[in-house]
Tab-separated table of C-alpha atoms and ligand atoms in Angstrom:
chain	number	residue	atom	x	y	z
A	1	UNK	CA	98.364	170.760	113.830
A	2	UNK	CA	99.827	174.120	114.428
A	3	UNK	CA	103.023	174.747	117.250
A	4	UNK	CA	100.870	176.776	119.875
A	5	UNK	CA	103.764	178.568	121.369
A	6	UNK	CA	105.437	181.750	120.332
A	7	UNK	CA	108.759	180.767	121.730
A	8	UNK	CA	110.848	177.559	122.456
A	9	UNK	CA	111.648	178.035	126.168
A	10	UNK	CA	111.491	174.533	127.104
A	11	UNK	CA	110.053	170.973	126.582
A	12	UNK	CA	107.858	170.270	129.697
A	13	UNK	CA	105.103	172.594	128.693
A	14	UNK	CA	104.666	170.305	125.276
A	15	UNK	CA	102.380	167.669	125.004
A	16	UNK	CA	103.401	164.307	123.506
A	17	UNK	CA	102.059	165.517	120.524
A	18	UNK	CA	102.981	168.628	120.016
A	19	UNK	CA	106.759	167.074	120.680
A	20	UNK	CA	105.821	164.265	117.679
A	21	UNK	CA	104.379	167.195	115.665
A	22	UNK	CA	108.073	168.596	115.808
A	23	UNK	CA	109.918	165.873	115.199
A	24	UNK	CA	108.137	165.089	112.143
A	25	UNK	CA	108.519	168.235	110.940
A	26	UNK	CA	112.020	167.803	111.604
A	27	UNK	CA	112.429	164.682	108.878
A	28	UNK	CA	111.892	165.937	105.425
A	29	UNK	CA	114.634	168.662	106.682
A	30	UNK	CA	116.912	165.379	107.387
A	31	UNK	CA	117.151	164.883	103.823
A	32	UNK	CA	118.120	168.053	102.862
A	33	UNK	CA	121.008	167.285	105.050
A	34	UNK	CA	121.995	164.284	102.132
A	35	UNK	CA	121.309	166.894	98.958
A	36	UNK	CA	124.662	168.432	97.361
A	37	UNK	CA	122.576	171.822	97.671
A	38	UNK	CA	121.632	172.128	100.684
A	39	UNK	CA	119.976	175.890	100.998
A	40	UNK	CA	116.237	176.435	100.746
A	41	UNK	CA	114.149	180.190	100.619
A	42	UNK	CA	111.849	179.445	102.843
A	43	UNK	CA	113.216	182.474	105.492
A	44	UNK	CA	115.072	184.510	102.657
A	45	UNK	CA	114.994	187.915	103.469
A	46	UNK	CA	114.354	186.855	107.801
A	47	UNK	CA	117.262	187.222	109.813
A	48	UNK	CA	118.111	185.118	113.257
A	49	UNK	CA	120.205	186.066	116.003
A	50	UNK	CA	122.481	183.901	117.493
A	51	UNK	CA	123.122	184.991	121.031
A	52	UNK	CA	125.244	183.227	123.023
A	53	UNK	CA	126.285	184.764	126.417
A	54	UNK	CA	127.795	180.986	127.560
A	55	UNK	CA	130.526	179.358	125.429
A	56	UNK	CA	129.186	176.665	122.609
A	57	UNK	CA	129.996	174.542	119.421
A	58	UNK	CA	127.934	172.687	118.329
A	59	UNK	CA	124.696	174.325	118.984
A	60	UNK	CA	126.021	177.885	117.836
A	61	UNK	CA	126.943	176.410	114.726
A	62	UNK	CA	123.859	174.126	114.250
A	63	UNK	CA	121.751	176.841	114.870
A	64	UNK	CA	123.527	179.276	112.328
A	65	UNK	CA	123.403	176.196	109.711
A	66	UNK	CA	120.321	175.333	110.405
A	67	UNK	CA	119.197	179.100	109.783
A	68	UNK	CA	121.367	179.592	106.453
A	69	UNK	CA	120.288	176.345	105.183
A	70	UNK	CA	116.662	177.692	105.099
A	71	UNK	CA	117.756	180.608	103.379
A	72	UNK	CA	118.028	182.917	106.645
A	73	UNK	CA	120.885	185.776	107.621
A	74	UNK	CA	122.225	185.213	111.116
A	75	UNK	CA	123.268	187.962	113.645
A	76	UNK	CA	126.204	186.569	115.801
A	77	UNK	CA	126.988	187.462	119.608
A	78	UNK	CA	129.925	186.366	121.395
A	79	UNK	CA	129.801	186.498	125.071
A	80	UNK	CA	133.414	187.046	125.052
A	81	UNK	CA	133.761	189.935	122.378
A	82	UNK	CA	130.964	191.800	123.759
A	83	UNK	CA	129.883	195.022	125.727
A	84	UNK	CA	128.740	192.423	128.505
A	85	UNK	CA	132.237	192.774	129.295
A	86	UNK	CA	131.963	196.271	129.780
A	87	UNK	CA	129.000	196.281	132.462
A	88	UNK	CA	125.886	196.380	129.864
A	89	UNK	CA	123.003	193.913	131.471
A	90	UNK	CA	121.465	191.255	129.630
A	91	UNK	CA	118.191	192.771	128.824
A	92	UNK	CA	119.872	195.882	127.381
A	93	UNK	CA	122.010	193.699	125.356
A	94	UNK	CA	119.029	191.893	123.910
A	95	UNK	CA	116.782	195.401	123.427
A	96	UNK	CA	119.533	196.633	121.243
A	97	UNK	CA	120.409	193.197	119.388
A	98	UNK	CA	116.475	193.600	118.940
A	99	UNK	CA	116.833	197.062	117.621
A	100	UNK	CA	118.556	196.168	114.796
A	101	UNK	CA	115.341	194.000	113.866
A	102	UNK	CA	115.891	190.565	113.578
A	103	UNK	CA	113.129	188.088	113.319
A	104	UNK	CA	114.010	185.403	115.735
A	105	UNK	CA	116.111	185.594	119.117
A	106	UNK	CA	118.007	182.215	119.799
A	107	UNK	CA	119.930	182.362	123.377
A	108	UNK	CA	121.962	180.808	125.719
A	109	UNK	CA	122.887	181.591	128.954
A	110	UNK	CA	124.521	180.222	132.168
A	111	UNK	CA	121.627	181.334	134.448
A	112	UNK	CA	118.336	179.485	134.518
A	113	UNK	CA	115.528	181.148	133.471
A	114	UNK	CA	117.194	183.807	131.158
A	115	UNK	CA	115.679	182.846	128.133
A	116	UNK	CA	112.173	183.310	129.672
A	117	UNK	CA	113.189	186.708	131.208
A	118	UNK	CA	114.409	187.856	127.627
A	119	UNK	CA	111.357	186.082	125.975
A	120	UNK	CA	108.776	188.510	128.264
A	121	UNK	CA	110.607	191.615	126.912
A	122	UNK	CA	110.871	190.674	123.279
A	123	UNK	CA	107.834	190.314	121.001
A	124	UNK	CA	109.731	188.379	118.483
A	125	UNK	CA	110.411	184.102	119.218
A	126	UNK	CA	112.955	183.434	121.417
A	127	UNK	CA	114.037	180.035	121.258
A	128	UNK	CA	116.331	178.428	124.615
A	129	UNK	CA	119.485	177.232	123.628
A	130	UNK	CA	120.555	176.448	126.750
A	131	UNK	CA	119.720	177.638	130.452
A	132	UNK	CA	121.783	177.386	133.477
A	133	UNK	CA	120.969	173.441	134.722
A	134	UNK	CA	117.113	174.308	133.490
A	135	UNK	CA	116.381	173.042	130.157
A	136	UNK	CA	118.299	172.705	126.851
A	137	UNK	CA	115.034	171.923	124.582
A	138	UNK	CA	116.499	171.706	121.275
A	139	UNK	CA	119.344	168.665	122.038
A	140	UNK	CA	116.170	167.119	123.735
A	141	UNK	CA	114.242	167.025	120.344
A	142	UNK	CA	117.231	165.705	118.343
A	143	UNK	CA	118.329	163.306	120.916
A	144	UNK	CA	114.712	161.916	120.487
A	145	UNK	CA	114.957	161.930	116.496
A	146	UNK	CA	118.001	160.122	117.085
A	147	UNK	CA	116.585	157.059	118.949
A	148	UNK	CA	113.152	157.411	117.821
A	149	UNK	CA	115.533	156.775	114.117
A	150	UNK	CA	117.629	154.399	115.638
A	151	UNK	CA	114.944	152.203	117.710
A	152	UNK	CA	112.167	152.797	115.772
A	153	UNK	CA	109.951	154.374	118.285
A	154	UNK	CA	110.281	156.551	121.629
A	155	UNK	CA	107.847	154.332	123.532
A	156	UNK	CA	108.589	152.618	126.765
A	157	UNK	CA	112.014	152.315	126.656
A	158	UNK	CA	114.377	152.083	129.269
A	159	UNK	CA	116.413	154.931	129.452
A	160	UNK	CA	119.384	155.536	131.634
A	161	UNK	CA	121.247	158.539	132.395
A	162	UNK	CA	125.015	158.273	133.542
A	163	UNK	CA	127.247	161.399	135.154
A	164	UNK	CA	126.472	164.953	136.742
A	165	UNK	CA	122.490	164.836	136.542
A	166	UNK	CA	121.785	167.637	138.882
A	167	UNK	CA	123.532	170.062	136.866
A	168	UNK	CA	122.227	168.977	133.625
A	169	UNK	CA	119.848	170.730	131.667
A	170	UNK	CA	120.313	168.353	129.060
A	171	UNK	CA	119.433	165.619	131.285
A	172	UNK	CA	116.497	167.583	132.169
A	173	UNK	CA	114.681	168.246	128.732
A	174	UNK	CA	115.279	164.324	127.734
A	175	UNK	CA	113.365	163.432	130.694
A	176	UNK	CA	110.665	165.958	130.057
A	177	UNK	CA	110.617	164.776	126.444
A	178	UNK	CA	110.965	160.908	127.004
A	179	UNK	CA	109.107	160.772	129.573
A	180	UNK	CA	106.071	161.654	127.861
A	181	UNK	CA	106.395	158.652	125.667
A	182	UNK	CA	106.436	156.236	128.578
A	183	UNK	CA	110.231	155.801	129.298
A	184	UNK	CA	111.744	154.672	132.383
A	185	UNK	CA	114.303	156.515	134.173
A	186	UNK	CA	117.705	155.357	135.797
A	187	UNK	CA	120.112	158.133	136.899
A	188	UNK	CA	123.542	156.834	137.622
A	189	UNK	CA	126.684	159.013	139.305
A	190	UNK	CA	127.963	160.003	142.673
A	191	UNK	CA	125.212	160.782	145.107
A	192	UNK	CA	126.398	164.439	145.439
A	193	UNK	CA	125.210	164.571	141.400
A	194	UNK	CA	122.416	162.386	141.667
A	195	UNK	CA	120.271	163.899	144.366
A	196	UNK	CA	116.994	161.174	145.339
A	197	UNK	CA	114.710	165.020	144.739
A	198	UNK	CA	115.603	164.156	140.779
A	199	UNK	CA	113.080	161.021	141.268
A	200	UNK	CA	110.190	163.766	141.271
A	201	UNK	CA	111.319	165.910	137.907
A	202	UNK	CA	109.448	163.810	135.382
A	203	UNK	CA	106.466	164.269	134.274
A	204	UNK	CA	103.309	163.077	136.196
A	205	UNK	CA	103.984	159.142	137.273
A	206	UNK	CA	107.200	158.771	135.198
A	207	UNK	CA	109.157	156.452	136.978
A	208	UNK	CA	112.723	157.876	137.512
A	209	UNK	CA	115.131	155.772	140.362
A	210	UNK	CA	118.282	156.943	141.325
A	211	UNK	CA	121.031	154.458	141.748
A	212	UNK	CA	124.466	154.467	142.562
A	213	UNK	CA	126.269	151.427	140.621
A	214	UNK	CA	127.055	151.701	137.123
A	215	UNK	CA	126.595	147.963	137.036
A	216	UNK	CA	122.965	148.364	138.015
A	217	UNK	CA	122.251	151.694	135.511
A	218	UNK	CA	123.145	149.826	132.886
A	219	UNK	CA	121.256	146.552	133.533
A	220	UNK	CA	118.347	146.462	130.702
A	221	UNK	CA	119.152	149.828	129.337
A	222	UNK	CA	117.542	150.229	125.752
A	223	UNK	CA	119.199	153.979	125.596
A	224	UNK	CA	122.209	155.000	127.069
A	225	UNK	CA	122.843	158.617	127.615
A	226	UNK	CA	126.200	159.694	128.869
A	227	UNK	CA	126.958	163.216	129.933
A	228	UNK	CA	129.789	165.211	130.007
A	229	UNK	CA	131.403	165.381	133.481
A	230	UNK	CA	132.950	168.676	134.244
A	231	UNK	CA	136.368	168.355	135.797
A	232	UNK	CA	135.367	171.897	138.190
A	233	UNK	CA	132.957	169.729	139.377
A	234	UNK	CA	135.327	167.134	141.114
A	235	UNK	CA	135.581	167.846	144.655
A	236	UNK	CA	138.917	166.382	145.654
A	237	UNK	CA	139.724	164.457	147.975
A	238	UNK	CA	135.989	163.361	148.290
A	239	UNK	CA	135.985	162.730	144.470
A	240	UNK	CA	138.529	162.434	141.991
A	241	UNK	CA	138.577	161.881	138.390
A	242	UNK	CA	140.286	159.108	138.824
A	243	UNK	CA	137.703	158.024	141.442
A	244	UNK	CA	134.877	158.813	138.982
A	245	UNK	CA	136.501	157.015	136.299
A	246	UNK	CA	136.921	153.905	138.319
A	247	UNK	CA	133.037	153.803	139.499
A	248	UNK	CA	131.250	155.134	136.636
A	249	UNK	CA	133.040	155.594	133.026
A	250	UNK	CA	131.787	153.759	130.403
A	251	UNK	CA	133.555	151.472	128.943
A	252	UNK	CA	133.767	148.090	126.613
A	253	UNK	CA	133.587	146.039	129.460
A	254	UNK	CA	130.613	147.614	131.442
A	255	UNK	CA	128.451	148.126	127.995
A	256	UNK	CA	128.561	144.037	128.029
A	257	UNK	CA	126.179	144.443	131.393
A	258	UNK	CA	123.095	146.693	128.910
A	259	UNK	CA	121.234	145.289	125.903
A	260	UNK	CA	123.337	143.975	123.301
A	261	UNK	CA	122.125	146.554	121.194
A	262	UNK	CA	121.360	149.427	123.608
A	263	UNK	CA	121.940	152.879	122.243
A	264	UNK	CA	124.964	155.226	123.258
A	265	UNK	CA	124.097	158.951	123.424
A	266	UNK	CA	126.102	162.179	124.480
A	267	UNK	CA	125.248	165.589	124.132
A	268	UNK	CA	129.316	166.438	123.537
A	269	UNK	CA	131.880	167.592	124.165
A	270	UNK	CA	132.805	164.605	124.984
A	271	UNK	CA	136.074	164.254	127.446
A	272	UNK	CA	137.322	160.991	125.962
A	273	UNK	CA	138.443	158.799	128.545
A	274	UNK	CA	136.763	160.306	131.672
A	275	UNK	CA	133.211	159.808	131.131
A	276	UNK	CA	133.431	157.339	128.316
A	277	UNK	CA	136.019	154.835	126.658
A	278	UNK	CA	137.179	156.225	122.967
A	279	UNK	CA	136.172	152.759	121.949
A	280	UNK	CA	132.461	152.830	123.226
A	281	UNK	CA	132.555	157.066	122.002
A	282	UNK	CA	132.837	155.279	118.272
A	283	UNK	CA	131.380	152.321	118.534
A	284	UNK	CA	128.438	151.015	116.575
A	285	UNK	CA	126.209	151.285	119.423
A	286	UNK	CA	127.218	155.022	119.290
A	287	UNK	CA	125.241	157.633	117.734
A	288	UNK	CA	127.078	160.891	118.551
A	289	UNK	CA	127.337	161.932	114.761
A	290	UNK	CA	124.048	161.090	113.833
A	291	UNK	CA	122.730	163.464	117.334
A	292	UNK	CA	124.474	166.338	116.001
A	293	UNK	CA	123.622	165.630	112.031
A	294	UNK	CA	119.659	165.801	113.530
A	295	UNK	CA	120.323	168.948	114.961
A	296	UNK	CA	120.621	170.694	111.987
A	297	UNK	CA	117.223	169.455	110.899
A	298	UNK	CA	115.607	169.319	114.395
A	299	UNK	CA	117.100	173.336	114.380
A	300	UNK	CA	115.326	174.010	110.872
A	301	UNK	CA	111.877	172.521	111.997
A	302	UNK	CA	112.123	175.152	115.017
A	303	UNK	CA	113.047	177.681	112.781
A	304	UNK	CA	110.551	177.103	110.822
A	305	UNK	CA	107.828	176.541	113.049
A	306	UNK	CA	108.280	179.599	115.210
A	307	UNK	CA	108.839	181.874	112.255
A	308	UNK	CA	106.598	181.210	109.488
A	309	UNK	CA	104.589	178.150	110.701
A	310	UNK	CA	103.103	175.147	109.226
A	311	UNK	CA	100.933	176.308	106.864
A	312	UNK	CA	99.032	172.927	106.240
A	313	UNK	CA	100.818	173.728	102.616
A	314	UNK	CA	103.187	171.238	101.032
A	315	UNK	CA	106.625	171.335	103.688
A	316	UNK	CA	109.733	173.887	102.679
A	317	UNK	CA	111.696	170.354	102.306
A	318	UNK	CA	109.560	169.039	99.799
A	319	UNK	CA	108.122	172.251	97.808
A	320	UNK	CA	109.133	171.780	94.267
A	321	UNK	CA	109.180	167.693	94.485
A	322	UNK	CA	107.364	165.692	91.929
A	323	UNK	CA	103.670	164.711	93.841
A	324	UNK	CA	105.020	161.449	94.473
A	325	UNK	CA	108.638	162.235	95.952
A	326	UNK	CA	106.528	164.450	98.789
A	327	UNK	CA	103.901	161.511	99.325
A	328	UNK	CA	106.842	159.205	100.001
A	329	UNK	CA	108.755	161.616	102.312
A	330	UNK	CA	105.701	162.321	103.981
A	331	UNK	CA	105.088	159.172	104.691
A	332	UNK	CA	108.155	157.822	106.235
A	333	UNK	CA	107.472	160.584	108.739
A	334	UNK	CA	104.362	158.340	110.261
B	401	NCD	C1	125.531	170.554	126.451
B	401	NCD	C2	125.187	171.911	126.994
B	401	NCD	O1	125.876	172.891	126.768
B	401	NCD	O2	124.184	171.947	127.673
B	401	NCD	N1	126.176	170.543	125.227
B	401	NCD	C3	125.478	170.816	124.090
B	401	NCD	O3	124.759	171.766	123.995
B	401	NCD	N2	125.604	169.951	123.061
B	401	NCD	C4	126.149	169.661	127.435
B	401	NCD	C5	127.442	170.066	128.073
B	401	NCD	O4	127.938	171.158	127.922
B	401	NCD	O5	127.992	169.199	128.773
């Protein structure tokens, strides 16, 4: 199999192959992650720019590993230190970023749709990193590395979604992504965040429910997947943090309601103690480090995908492996 698409704009275009295609493409690069030497060739000499017109961490910095670790030079826009600031529109931003001829366009930006807009303009990949509350494909993927790691498999599980839904783009490409693989949907938080219209975002016959008790999200929940809650968001007096903690944080006592074993995902930054308990945060059932360890690799396989391409050639993880050490890596990819 070959990736089809010249960009990564979002997940619900994929099929549920296409998204397993990825993902294994994404493992040999998750041992790289365990090497002392870390940096490959495969994009020596290719250079990817990291534009980010909406404040970021993690992904910024995964992205940037993820390109150096394949041998790649990186190009580094800061919404705050640049001519943005000074009236410049986005597309002439990008058009001169692209002027300076880069190979890859990564992007994020607080308005939905951006990343498409930019992506019609450009005729090198632009990958999403992050648009408005539309999609945030690449924390999709390594969410689903994660559990698919963790659980052993992505199919039919019952997933359940706890905070500010509506304005979640992350929320968005995990049900895009999940939902493919059979998962169930429960969508916990104040009604003004958990609109009944999310019931229909899935894709075709996924069934997604919207409740309003904690208690009841987290009944029979294989995956838990907590998001950040944005203190701008509270609308006092109607809610409160304090309210929101009350009804919805997760905590010790509340996880004793899921599976005993059911998985704890958040996209981060966490605020510790508002939407979750430091003690669930780094629990065992937690996997927060492992979600942003996968992004590196999940970040290479884009990369990688969109820039060279699977060449049905031995993978950039494994070139240079004795015969056997590839067979074996390929293999725990099935
Ligand atoms: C998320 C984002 O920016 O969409 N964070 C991330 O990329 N890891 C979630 C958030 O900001 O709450």
């Amino acid at each position: 199999m070959t990736y089809r698409f010249r960009d990564l704009l979002a997940l619900e275009p994929l099929s549920r192959d296409e998204l397993t295609f990825i993902l294994d493409q994404a493992k040999p690069f998750q041992e790289i992650q365990k090497h002392p030497l870390k940096k490959l060739a495969t994009l020596r000499g290719k250079t990817v720019v990291l534009a980010f017109f909406e404040n970021s961490t993690r992904t910024r910095l995964s992205f940037g590993t993820a390109a150096s670790r394949l041998g790649a030079d990186t190009m580094n826009l800061q919404a705050e230190a640049s001519s943005l600031k000074k009236g410049e529109t986005l597309l002439d931003t990008a058009n001169n970023l692209n002027a300076m001829k880069p190979d890859c366009f990564v992007m994020r930006h607080s308005s939905s749709g951006a990343a498409d807009f930019i992506a019609r303009h450009l005729e090198i990949p632009v990958v999403n990193a992050g648009d408005g509350t539309h999609e945030h494909p690449s924390q999709g993927l390594l969410d689903a590395l994660t559990i698919r790691d963790r659980i052993g498999s992505l199919a039919n599980l019952n997933v359940t979604i706890l905070g500010d839904i509506a304005h979640s783009r992350v929320a968005r490409s995990n049900i895009h992504l999940l939902g493919k693989f059979g998962c169930k949907f429960t969508l916990c938080g104040p009604a003004m965040w958990v609109p009944r219209e999310l019931e229909k975002i899935g894709p075709p016959g996924t069934p997604i429910r919207c409740v309003y008790r904690v208690e009841e999200a987290l009944e029979d929940a294989d995956v838990i997947i907590v998001l950040r809650v944005q203190t701008e968001r509270f609308d006092e007096p109607s809610l409160s943090k304090s309210d929101y903690i009350l009804l919805y944080q997760l905590n010790q006592e509340r996880m004793r309601l899921a599976k005993k074993d059911a998985l704890i995902l958040h996209p981060g930054p966490i605020n510790r103690g508002t939407e979750i308990t430091p003690e669930v945060a780094d629990g065992p059932q937690s996997a927060v480090l492992e979600q942003v360890t996968n992004g590196v690799s999940v970040r290479m396989a884009i990369l990688y995908l969109l820039m060279i391409g699977a060449t049905g050639g031995p993978h950039p993880a494994l070139e240079g492996k004795p015969q056997s050490a590839a067979k074996e890596s390929a293999n725990a990819s099935d």
